[in-house]
Coordinates of C-alpha atoms (C1' of nucleotides) in Angstrom, one line a residue:
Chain A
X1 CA 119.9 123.8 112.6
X2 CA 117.4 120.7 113.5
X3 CA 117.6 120.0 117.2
X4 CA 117.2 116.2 118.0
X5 CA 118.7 114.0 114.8
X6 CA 120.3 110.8 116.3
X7 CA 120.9 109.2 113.3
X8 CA 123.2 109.6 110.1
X9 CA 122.4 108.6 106.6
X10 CA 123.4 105.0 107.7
X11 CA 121.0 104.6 110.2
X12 CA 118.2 106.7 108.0
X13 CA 118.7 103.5 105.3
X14 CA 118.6 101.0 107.8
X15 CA 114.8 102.5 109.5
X16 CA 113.7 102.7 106.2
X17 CA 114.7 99.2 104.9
X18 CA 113.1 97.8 108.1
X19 CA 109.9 100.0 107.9
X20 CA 109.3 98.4 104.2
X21 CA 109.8 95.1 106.0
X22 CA 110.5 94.5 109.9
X23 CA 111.7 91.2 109.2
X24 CA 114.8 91.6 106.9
X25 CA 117.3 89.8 108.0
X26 CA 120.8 92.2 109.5
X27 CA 122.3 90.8 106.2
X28 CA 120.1 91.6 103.7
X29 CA 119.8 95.1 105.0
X30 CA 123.9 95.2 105.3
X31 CA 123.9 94.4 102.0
X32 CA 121.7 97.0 100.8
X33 CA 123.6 99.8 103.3
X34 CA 126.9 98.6 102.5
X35 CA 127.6 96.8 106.1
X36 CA 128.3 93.7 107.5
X37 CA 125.6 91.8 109.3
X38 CA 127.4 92.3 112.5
X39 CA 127.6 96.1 112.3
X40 CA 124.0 96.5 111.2
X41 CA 122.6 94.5 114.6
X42 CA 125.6 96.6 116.2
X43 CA 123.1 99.6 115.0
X44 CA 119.9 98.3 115.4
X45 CA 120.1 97.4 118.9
X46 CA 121.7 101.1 119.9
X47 CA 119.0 102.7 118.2
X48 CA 116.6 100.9 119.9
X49 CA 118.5 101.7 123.3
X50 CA 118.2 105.5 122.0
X51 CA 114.5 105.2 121.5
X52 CA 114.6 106.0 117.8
X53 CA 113.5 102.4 117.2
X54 CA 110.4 102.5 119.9
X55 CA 109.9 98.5 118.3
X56 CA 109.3 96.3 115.9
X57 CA 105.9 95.7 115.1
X58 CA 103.2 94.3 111.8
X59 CA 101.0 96.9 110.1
X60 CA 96.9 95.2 110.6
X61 CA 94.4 96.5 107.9
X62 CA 92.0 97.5 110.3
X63 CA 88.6 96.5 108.3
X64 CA 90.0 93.2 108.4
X65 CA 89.6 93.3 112.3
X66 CA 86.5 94.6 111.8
X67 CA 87.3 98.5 112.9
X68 CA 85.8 99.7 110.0
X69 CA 84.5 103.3 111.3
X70 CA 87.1 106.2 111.4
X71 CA 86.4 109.4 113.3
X72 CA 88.4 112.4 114.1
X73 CA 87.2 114.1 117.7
X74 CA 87.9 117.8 118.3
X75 CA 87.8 118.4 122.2
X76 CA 87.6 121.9 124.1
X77 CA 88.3 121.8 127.9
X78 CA 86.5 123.6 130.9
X79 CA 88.3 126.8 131.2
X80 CA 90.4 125.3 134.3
X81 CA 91.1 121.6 132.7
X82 CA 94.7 121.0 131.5
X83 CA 95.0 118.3 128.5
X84 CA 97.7 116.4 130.9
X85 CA 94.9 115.4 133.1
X86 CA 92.8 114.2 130.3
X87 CA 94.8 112.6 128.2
X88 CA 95.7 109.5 130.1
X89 CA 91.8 109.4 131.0
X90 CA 91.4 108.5 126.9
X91 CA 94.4 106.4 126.8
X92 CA 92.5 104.0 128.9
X93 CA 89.8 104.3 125.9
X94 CA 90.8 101.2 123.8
X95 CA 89.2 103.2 120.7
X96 CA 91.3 106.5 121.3
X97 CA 94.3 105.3 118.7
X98 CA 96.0 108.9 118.9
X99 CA 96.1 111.6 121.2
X100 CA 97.9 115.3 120.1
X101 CA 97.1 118.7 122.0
X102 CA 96.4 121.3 119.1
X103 CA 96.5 125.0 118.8
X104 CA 93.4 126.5 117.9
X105 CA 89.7 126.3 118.4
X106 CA 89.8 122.5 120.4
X107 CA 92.5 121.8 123.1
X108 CA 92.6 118.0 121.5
X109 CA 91.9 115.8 118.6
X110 CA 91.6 112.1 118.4
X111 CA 91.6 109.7 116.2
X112 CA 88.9 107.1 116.9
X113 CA 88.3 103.7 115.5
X114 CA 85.4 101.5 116.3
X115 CA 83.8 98.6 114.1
X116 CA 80.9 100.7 113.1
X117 CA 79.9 104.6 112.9
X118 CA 77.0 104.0 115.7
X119 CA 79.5 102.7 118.2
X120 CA 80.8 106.5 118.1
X121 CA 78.1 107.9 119.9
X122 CA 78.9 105.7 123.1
X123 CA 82.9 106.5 122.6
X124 CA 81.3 110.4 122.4
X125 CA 79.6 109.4 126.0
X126 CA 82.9 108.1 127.2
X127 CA 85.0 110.8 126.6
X128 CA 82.1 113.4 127.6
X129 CA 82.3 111.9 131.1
X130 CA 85.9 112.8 131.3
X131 CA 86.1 115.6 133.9
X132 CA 87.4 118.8 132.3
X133 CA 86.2 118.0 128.9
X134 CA 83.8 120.8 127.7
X135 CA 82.9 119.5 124.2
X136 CA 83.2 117.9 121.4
X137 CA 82.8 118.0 117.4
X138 CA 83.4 115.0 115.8
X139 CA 84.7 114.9 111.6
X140 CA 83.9 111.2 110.1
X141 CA 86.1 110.1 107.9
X142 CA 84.7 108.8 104.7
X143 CA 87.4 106.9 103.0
X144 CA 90.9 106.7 104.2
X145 CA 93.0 107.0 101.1
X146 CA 96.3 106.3 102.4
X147 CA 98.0 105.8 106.4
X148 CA 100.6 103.8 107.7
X149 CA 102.9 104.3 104.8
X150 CA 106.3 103.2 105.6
X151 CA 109.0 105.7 106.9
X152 CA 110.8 107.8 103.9
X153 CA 113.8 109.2 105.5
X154 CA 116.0 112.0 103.2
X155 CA 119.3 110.7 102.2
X156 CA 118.0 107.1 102.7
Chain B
X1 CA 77.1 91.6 112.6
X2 CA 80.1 93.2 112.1
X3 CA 81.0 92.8 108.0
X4 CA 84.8 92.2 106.6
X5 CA 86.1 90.4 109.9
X6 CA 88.8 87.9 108.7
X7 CA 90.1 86.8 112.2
X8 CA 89.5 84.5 114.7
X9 CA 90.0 85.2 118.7
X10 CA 93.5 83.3 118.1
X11 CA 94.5 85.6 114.9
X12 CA 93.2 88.3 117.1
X13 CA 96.1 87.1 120.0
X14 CA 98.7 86.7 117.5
X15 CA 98.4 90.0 115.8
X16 CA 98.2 91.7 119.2
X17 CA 101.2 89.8 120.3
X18 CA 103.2 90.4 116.9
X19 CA 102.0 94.4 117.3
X20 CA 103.8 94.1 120.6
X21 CA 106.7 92.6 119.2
X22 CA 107.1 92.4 115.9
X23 CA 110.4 89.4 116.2
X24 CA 108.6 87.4 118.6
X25 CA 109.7 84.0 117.3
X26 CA 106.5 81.6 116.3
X27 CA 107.9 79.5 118.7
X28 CA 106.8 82.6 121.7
X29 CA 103.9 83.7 120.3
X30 CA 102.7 79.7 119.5
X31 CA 103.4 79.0 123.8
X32 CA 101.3 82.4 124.5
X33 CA 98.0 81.2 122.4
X34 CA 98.1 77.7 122.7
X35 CA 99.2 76.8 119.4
X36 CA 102.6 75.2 117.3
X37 CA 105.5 76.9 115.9
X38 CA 104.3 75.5 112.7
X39 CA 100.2 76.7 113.2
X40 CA 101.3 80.5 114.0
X41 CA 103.6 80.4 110.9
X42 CA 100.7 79.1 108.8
X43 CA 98.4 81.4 110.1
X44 CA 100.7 84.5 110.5
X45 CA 101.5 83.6 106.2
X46 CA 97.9 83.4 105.2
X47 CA 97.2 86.6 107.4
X48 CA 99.7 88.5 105.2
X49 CA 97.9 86.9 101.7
X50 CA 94.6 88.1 102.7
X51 CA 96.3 91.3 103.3
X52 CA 95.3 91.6 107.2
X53 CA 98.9 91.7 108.1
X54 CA 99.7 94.5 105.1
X55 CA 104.0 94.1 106.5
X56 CA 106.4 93.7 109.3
X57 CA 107.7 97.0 110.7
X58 CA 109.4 99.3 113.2
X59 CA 107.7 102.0 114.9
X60 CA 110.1 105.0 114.9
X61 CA 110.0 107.9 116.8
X62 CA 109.6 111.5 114.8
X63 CA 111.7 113.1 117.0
X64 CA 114.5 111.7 117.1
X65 CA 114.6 111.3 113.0
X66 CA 114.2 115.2 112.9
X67 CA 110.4 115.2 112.4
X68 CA 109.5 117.4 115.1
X69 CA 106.2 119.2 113.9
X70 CA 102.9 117.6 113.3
X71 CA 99.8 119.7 111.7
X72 CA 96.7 118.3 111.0
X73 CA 95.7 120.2 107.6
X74 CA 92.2 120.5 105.9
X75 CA 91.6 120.8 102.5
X76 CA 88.6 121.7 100.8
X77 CA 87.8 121.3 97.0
X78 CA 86.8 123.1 94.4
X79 CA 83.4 122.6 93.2
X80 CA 83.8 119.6 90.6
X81 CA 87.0 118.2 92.1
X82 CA 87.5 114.9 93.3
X83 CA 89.4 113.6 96.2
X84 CA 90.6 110.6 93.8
X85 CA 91.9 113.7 91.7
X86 CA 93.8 114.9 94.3
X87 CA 94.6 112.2 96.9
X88 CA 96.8 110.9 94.3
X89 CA 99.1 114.0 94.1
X90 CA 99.0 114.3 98.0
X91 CA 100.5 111.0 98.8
X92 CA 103.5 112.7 96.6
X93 CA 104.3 114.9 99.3
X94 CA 106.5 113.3 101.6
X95 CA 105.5 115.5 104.4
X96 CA 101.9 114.2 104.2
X97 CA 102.1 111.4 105.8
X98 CA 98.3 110.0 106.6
X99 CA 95.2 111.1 103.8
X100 CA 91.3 110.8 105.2
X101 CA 88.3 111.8 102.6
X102 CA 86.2 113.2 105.6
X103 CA 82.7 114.6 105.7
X104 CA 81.7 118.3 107.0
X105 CA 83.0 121.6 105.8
X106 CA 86.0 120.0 104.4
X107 CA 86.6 117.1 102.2
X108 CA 90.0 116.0 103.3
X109 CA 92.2 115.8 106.4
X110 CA 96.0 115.3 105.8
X111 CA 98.6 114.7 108.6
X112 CA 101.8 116.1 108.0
X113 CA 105.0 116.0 109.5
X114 CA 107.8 118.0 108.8
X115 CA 111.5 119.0 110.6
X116 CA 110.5 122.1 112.0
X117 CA 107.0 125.0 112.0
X118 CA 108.6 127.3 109.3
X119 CA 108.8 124.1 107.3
X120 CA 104.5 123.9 107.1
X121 CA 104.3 126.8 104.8
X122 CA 106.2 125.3 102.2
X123 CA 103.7 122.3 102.1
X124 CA 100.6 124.5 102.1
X125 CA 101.9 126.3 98.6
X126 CA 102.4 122.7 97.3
X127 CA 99.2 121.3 98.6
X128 CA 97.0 124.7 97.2
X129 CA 99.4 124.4 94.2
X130 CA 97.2 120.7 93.3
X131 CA 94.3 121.6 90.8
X132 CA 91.2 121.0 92.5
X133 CA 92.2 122.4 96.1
X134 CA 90.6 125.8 96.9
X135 CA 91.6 126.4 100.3
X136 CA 93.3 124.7 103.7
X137 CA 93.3 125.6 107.5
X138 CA 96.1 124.2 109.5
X139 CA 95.9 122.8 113.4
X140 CA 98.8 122.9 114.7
X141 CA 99.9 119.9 117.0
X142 CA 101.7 121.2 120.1
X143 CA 102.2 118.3 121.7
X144 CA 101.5 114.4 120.7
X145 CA 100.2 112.8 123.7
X146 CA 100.3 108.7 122.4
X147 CA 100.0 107.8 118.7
X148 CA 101.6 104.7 117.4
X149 CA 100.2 102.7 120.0
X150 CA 100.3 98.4 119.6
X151 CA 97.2 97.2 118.5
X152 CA 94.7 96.2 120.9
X153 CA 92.0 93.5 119.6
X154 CA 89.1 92.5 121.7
X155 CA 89.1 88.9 122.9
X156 CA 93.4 89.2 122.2
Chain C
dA1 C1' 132.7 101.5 115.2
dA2 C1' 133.3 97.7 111.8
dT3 C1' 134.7 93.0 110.4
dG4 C1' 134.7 87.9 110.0
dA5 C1' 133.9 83.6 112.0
dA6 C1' 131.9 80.4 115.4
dA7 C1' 128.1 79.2 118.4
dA8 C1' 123.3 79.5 119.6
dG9 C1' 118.8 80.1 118.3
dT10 C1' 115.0 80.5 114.9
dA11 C1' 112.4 79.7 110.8
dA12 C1' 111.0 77.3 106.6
dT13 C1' 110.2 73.0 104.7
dT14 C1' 108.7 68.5 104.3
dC15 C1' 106.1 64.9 105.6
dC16 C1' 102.8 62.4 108.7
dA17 C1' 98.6 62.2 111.4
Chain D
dT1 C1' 94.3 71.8 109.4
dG2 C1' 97.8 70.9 112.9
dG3 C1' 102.1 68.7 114.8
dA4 C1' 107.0 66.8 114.5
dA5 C1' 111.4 66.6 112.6
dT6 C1' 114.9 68.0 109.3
dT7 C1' 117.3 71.4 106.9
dA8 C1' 118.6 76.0 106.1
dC9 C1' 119.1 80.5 107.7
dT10 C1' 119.7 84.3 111.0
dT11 C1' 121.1 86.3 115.2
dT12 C1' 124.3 86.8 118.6
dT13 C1' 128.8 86.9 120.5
dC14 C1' 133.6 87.6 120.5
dA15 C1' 138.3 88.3 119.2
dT16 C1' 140.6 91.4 116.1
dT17 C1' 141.5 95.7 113.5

DNA sequence: AATGAAAAGTAATTCCA
DNA sequence: TGGAATTACTTTTCATT
């Protein structure tokens, strides 16, 4: 009993087809699903409408735009703070790339990208200055082996 | 001086506006920077060669593909094991879908993504079941606040 | 929902500056 | 390297099943 599915195997061939490439055309993914080209944009666009497809979009290596520094950042709140008032406070934070409220020691961990490990030390500031936020403990990441990987739907 | 940079402020607009929107015709994006159908297609092609663009895609939501818990797991080593051992054997595991070799009391951080909680411990027992892995401690995502987000270049 | 075919729009190619 | 024009392809729409 999983809550939520909006797609059948159809649709779970056709996200994965277009998250190995965006830009195949509704034809050459028919053909791959067994569907005309009609029925595939038919699909596409009412997935989309549903949300399941959020949009289409290109993959960046991000050393090659010089963000070359990767940091996770543990965050505990003051005792009163709730993470929904924080967490549009580091949305605004252009080097905040994700956001999730955790169970466990921290209230919140982010994953921050800047060109070079110094520059975390003034994101660190930022995020400090946030009212509610308590503290912080920041894991640097090394070497990222693998991200990004394109979607890998069962039954697709 | 910022090392491995391999765009220019007008790369910088088009990936942001092709993060956006990944279909944005060249013809769109070319009227938003200044630029020719024919210059963004040149420069959108040699951007994939050098691997900056790594491929077009979709951005899906989890959710509604029946992806609907997150953890963010730690794995420590055993003494001589390597994370190029094990990475390897991790990117295996469908449910792990993001690797980092991280510094600090662990030596990896995997994100993984599964249908539902109850689903987590059967990753663990293949994750501790890799040679090399001594041990693991789970954070649990409750909720994810933004993730996924388009890219946002300086000077874009 | 899916199909096939026509119409509209877009991209790749070629060549020129 | 960038722009213009041609050719080829893809998306979109619609009538039909």
């Amino acid at each position: 009993m999983q809550a939520n599915i909006q797609t059948d195997a159809i649709d779970a061939k056709i996200l994965t087809a277009l998250g190995e490439d965006g830009r195949r055309s509704y034809a050459e993914v028919g053909a791959d699903v067994g569907l005309s080209t009609a029925a595939v944009h038919e699909r596409v666009k009412k997935m989309l409408e549903r949300g399941v497809i959020r949009r289409f979009s290109i993959s960046v290596d991000p050393h090659t735009v010089g963000l070359n520094f990767t940091a996770f950042v543990a965050i505990r709140n003051d005792g009163g703070a709730h993470c929904r008032d924080i967490a549009p406070r580091l949305r605004e934070l252009p080097s905040v790339q994700e956001l999730h409220s955790v169970a466990g020691e921290y209230d919140l961990l982010a994953k921050v990208r800047t060109p070079h490990a110094r520059d975390l030390e003034a994101v660190l500031l930022q995020i400090k200055a946030i009212p509610g936020v308590a503290r912080t403990t920041s894991t640097v990441v090394l070497n990222t082996e693998f991200e990004d990987q394109p979607l890998r739907l069962p039954g697709a």
